[in-house]
Coordinates of C-alpha atoms in Angstrom, one line a residue:
X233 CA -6.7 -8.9 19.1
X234 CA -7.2 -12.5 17.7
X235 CA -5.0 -15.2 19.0
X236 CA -2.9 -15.1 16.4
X237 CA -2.0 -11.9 16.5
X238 CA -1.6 -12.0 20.5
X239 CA 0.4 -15.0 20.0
X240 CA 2.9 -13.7 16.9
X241 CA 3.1 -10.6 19.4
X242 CA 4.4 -12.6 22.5
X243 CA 7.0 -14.5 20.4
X244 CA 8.3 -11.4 19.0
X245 CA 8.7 -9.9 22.5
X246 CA 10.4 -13.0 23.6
X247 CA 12.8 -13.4 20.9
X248 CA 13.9 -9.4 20.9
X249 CA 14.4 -10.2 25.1
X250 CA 16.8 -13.0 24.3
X251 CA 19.9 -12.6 24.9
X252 CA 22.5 -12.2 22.0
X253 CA 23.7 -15.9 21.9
X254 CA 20.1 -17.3 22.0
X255 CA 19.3 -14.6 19.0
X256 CA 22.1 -16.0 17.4
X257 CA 21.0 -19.4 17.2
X258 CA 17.2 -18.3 16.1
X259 CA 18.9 -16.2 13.8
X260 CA 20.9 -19.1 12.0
X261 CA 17.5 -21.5 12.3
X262 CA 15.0 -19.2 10.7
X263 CA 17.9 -18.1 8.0
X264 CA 18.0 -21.5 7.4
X265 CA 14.5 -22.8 7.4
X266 CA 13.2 -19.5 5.2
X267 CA 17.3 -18.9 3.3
X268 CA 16.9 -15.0 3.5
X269 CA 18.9 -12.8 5.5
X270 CA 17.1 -9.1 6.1
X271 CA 19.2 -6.1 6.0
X272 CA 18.5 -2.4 5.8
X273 CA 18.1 -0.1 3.2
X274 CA 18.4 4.0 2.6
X275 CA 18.8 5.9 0.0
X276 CA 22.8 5.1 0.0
X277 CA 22.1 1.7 0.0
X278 CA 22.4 -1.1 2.7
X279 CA 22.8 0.7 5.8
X280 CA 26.1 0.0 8.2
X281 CA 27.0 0.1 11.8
X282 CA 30.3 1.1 13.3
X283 CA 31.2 -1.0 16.0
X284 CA 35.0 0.0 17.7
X285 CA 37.1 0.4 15.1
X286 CA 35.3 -2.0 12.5
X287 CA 32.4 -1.3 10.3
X288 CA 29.4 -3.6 10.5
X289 CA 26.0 -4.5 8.3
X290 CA 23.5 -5.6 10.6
X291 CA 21.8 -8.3 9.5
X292 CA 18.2 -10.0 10.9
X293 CA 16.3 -13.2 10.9
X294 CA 12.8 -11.9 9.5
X295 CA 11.6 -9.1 8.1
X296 CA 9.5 -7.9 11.2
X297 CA 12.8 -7.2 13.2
X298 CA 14.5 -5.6 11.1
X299 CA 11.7 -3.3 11.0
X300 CA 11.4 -2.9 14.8
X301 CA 15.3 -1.8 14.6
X302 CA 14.5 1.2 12.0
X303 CA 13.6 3.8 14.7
X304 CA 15.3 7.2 15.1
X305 CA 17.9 7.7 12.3
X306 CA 16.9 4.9 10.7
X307 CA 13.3 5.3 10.5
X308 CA 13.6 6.0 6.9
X309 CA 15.1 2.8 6.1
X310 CA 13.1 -0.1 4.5
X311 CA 14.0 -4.0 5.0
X312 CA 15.0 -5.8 2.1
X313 CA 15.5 -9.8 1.8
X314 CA 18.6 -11.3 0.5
X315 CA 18.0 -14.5 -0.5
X316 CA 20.3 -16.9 0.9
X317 CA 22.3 -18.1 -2.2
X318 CA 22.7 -14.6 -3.0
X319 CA 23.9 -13.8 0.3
X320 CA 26.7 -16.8 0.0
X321 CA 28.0 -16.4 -3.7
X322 CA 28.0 -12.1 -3.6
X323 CA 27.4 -10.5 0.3
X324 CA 29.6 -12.9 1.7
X325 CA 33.0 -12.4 -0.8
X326 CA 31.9 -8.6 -1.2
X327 CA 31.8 -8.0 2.5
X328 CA 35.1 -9.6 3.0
X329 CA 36.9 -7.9 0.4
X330 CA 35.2 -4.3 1.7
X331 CA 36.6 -5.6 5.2
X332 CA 33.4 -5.5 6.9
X333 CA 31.9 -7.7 9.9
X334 CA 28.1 -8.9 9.7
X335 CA 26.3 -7.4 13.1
X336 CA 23.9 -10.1 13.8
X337 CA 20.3 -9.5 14.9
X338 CA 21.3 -6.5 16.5
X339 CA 18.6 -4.8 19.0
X340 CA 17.8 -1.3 20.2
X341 CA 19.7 -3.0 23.8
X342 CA 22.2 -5.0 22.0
X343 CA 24.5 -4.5 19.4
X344 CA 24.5 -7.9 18.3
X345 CA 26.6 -10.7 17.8
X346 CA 29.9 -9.7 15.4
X347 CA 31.5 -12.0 12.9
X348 CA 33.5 -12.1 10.0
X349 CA 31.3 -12.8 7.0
X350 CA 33.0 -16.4 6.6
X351 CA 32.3 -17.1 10.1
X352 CA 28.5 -16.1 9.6
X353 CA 28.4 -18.3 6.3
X354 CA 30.2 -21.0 7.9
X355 CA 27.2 -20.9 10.8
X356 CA 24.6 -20.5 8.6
X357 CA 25.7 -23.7 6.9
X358 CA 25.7 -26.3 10.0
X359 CA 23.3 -28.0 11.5
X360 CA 20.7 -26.3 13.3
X361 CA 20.6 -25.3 17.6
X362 CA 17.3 -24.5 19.3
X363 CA 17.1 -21.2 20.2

């Protein structure tokens, strides 16, 4: 394996091992630095969570996670980018008006980090934290 390969590998392991609040904060860095958000897609469209007694879209930072969550049910699903402004002028008002919560870079151990889309705009629009 070439170096960077290994290398692209070990940062990948060591952001899925983060905890959710540290995932959070890479999640609102790289969404800001790249302005995509990744969800899911199947054949019915952007694919949803329930969480309690809310429903969720689980959003991710990069392509290659969102990929790594696709397992089981989901295997069948492909990642799709949103660019950001489209993310702020239609997924955020559309999610809010379908009463939906934004599952952030959830993980086969964690379910994430769950906000209300305005709350997850909000974030992605101040300043940057180190993850």
């Amino acid at each position: 394996m070439s170096n960077a390969i290994l290398a692209a590998s070990e940062k990948f392991e060591t952001i899925l091992n983060l905890g959710a609040k540290k995932r959070l904060a890479f999640m609102f860095e790289t969404v800001q630095e790249f302005k995509q958000v990744w969800i899911l897609n199947d054949e019915d469209g952007c694919v949803m969570l329930a969480n309690e007694d809310d429903d969720c879209v689980p959003v991710w930072p990069e392509r290659i996670y969102a990929e790594a969550w696709a397992t089981g049910e989901w295997e069948n699903c492909t990642a799709k980018a949103i660019p950001l402004k489209d993310w702020q002028s239609r997924w955020t008002p559309g999610l809010e008006q379908d009463d939906l919560l934004i599952a952030v870079f959830p993980t086969e151990e964690d379910d994430g980090t769950i906000l209300f889309p305005d709350e997850f705009d909000s974030q992605l629009n101040a300043p940057k934290k180190r993850y």
